[in-house]
Coordinates of C-alpha atoms in Angstrom, one line a residue:
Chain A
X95 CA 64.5 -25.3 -16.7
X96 CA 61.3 -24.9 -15.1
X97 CA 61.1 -22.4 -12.1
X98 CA 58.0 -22.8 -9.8
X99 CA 56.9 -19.9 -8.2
X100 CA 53.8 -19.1 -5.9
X101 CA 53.0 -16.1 -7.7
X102 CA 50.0 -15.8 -9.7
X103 CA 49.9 -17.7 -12.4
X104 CA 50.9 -16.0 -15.6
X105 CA 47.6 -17.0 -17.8
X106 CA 44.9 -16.1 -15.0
X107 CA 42.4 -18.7 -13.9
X108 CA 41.9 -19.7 -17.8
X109 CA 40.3 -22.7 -17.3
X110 CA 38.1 -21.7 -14.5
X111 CA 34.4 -21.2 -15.4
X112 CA 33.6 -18.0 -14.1
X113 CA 30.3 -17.5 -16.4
X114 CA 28.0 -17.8 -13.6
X115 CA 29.7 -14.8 -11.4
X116 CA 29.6 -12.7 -13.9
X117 CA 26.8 -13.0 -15.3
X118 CA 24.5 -10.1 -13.7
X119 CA 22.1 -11.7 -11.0
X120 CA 18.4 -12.0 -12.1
X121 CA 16.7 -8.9 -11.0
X122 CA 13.5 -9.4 -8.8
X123 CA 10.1 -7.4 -9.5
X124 CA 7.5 -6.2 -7.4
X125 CA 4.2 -6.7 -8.2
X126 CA 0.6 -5.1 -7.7
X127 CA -2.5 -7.3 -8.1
X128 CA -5.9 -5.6 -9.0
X129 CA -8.6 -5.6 -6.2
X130 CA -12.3 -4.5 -6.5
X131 CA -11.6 -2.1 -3.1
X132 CA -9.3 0.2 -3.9
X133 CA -9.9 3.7 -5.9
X134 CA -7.8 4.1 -8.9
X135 CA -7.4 8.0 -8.2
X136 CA -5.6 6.4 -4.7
X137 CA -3.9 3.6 -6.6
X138 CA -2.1 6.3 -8.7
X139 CA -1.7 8.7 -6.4
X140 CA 0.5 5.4 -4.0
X141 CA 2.7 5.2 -7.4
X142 CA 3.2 8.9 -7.4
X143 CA 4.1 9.8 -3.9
X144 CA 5.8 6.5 -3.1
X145 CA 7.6 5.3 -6.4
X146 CA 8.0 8.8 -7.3
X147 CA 6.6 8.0 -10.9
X148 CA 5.3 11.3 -13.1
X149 CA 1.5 11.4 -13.3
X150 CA 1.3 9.7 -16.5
X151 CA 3.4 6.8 -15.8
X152 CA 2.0 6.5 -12.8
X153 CA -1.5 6.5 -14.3
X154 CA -0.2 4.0 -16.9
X155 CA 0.3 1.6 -14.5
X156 CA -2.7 2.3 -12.4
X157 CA -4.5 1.4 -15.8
X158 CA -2.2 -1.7 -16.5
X159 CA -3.1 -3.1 -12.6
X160 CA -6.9 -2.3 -13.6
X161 CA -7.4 -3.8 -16.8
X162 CA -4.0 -6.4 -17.0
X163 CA -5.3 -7.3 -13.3
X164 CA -1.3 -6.6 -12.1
X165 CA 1.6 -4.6 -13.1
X166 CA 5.0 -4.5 -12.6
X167 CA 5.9 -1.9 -10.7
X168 CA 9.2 -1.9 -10.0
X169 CA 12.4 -3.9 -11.0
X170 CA 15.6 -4.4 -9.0
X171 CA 17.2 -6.6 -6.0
X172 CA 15.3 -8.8 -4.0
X173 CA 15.9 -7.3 -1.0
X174 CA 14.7 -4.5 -2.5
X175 CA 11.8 -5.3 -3.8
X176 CA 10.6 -6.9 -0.5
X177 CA 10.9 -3.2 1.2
X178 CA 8.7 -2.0 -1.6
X179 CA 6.1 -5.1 -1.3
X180 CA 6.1 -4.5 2.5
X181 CA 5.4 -0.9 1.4
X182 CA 2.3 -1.0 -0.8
X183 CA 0.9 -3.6 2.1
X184 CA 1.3 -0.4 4.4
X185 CA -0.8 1.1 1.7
X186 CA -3.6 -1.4 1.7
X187 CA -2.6 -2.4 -1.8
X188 CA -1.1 -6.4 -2.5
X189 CA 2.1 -6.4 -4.0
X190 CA 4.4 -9.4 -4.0
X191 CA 7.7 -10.2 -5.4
X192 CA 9.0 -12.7 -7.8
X193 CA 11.7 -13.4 -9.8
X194 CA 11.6 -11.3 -12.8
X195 CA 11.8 -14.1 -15.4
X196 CA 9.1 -16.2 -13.7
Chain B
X203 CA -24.0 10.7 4.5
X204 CA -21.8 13.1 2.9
X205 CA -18.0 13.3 2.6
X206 CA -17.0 17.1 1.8
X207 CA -13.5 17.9 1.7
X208 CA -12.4 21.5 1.0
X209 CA -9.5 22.9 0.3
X210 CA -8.7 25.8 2.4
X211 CA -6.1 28.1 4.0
X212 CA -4.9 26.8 7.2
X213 CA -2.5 28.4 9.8
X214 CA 0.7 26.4 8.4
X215 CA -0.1 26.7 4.9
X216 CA -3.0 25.0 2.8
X217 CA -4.9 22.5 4.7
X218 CA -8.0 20.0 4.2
X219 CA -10.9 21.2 5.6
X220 CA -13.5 18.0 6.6
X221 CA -17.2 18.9 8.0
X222 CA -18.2 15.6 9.7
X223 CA -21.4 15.7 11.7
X224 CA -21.3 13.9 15.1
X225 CA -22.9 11.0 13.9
X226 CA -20.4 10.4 11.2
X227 CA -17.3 11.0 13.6
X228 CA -18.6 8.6 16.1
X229 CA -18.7 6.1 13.6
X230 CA -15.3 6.7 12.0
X231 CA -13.8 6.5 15.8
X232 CA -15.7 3.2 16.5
X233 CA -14.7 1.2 13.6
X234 CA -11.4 2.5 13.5
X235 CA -11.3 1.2 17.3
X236 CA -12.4 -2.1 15.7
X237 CA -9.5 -2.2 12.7
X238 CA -7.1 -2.0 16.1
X239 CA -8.9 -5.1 17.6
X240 CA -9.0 -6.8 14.5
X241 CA -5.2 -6.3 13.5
X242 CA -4.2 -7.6 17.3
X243 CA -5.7 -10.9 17.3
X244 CA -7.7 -11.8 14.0
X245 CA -4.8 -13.9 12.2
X246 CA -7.9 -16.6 11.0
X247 CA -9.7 -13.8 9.7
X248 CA -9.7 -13.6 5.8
X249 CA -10.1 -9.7 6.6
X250 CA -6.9 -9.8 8.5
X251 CA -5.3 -11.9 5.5
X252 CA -6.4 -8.9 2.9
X253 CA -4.4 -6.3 5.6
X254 CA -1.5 -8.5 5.7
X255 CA -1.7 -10.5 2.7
X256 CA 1.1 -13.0 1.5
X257 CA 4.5 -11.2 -0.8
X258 CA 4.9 -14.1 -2.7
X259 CA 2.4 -15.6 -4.6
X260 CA 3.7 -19.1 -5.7
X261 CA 6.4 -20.1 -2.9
X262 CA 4.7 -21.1 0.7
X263 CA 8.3 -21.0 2.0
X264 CA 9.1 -17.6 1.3
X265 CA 6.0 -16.1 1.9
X266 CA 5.8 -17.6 5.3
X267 CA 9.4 -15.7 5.4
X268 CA 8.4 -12.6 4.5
X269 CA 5.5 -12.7 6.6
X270 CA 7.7 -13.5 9.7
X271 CA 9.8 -10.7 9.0
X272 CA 7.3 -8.1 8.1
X273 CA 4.0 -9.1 10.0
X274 CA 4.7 -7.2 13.6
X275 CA 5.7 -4.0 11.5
X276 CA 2.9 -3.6 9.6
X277 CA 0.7 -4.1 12.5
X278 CA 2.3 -1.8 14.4
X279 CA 2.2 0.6 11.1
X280 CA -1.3 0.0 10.5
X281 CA -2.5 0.5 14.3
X282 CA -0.2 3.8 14.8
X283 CA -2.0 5.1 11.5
X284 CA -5.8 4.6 12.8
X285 CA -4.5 6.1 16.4
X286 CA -3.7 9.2 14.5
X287 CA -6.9 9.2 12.7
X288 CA -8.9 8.6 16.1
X289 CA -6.9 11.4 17.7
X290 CA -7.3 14.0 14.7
X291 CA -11.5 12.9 15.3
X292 CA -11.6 13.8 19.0
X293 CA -12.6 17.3 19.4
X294 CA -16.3 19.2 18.0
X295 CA -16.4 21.5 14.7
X296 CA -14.4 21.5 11.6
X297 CA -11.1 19.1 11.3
X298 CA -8.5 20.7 10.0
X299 CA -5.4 18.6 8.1
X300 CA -2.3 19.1 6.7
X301 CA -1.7 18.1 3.8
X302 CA 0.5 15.5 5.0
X303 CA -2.0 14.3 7.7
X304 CA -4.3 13.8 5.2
X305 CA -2.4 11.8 3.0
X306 CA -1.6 9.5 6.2
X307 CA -5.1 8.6 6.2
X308 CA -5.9 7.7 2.8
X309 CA -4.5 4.1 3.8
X310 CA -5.9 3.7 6.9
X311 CA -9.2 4.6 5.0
X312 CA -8.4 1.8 2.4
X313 CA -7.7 -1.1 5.4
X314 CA -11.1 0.0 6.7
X315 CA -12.7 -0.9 3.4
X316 CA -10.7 -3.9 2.6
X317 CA -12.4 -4.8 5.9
X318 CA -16.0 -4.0 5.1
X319 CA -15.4 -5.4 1.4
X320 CA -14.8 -8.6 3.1
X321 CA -17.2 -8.5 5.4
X322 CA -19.6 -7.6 2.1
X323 CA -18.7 -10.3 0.1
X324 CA -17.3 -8.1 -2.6
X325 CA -15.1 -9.9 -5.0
X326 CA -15.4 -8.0 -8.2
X327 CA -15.7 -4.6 -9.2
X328 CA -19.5 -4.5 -9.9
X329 CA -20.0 -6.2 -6.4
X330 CA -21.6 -3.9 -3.8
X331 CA -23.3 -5.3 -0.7
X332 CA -26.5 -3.9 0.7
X333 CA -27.7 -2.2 3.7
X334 CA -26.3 0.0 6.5
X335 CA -22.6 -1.7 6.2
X336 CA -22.5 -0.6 1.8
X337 CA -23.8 2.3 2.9
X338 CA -20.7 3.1 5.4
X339 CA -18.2 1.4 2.6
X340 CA -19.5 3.6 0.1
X341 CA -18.9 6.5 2.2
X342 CA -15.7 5.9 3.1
X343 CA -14.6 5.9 -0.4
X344 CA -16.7 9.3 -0.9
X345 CA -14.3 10.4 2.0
X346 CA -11.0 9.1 0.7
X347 CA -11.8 10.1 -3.2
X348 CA -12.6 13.8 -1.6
X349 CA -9.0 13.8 0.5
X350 CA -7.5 12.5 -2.5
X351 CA -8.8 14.9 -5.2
X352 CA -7.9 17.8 -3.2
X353 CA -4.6 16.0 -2.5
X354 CA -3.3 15.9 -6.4
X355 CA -4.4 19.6 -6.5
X356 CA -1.3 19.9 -4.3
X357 CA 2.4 19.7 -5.3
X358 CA 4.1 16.5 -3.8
X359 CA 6.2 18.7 -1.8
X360 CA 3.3 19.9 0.2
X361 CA 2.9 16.6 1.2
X362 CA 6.3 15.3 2.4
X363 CA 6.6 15.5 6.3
X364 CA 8.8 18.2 7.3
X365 CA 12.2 17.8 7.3
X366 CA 11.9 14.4 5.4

């Protein structure tokens, strides 16, 4: 004999692809694009004081904008990374954001 | 023009010492008054664009988003920062900074030569324009390499506002 209940099924939602939730969602990235204005000592010296970066790294990156012609400067939420776009703007630098598999 | 920036010991702790004849303070104050101008009603202007350029690159939507929700910020951000700079200017003699005054003009320095690069036609690196207007360009970077240098000579900390 078969009892129906309305309590949770015993197996869980088996059959119920839940891939898609679980899978982490795909972090976003700030960018900043090269321009002939800007001095690298200030470029490095935004990454510093804003990112918080150590000199080197943030020198690294000043380098990678400078000769790459953009780096990535930062990696996280979208929202997130609009804040920090919005940001280097407020420095004079261009930064955008993107998906970070784009 | 020259852009000296010394290092020195100020009531508060170490501050930025800037020796700016008249002439070079007048100017300063003027085209700062101009950046104001500009940022209030120059959206056509590709200067304006480079101040408040587009945060995403490939999506019209979402840059016209972005720009919605950022554009009246940054203007304000911008024009608050030049105010400070046009205040710190008023006065005669030797302007004294803190180190955290100084670093708030090291942008407002950069959006007045993302203007006169425009206006300059520089595009690349080895571009430089010609005349009295390179001349000014050039020495505002002299300026904001000077603030900077003395700047990194500085712990962070000195920096942060108080409190912050």
């Amino acid at each position: 004999m078969t009892t129906v209940t309305t309590d949770a099924r015993p197996g869980g939602d088996l059959l119920v692809d839940s891939r898609e939730e679980q899978r982490p969602a795909t972090p976003w990235v700030t960018l900043v694009w090269n321009d002939p204005v800007n001095l690298m000592s200030y470029v490095a010296r935004v990454f510093r004081s804003y990112f918080g970066y150590a000199p080197e790294e943030a020198e690294r990156l000043m380098l990678l904008v400078h000769h790459e012609g953009r780096a990535v400067v930062a990696t996280g939420a979208r929202e997130e990374m609009e804040r920090h776009t919005e940001a280097m703007h407020e420095y004079g630098l261009w930064a955008t954001v993107q998906r970070a598999d784009a | 023009m020259s852009a000296r920036v010394r290092l020195v010991a100020g009531p508060d702790g170490p501050a930025l010492a800037l020796d700016l004849v008249d002439r070079e303070r007048e100017l300063l104050s003027s085209l700062l008054g101009q950046l104001a101008e500009l940022l209030s009603d120059g959206d056509d202007d590709p200067a304006v664009r480079r101040l408040l350029p587009d945060g995403y690159r490939d999506d019209a939507e979402a840059a016209a988003e972005f720009r919605r929700y950022t554009r009246s910020g940054l203007v304000d951000h911008k024009t608050g920062a030049a105010e400070a700079v046009v205040e710190a200017l008023r006065g005669e003699g030797r302007i004294l900074l803190s180190p955290a005054e100084a670093e708030r003009w090291l942008p407002t320095l950069t959006d007045l030569r993302l203007v006169l690069a425009e206006r300059l036609g520089i595009r690349r690196e080895e571009d430089q324009g010609e005349g009295i207007v390179a001349d000014v360009y050039e020495w505002l970077g002299l300026l904001q390499a000077g603030l900077v240098a003395v700047l990194d000579e500085l712990p962070l900390d000195a920096v942060r506002e108080p409190g912050s």
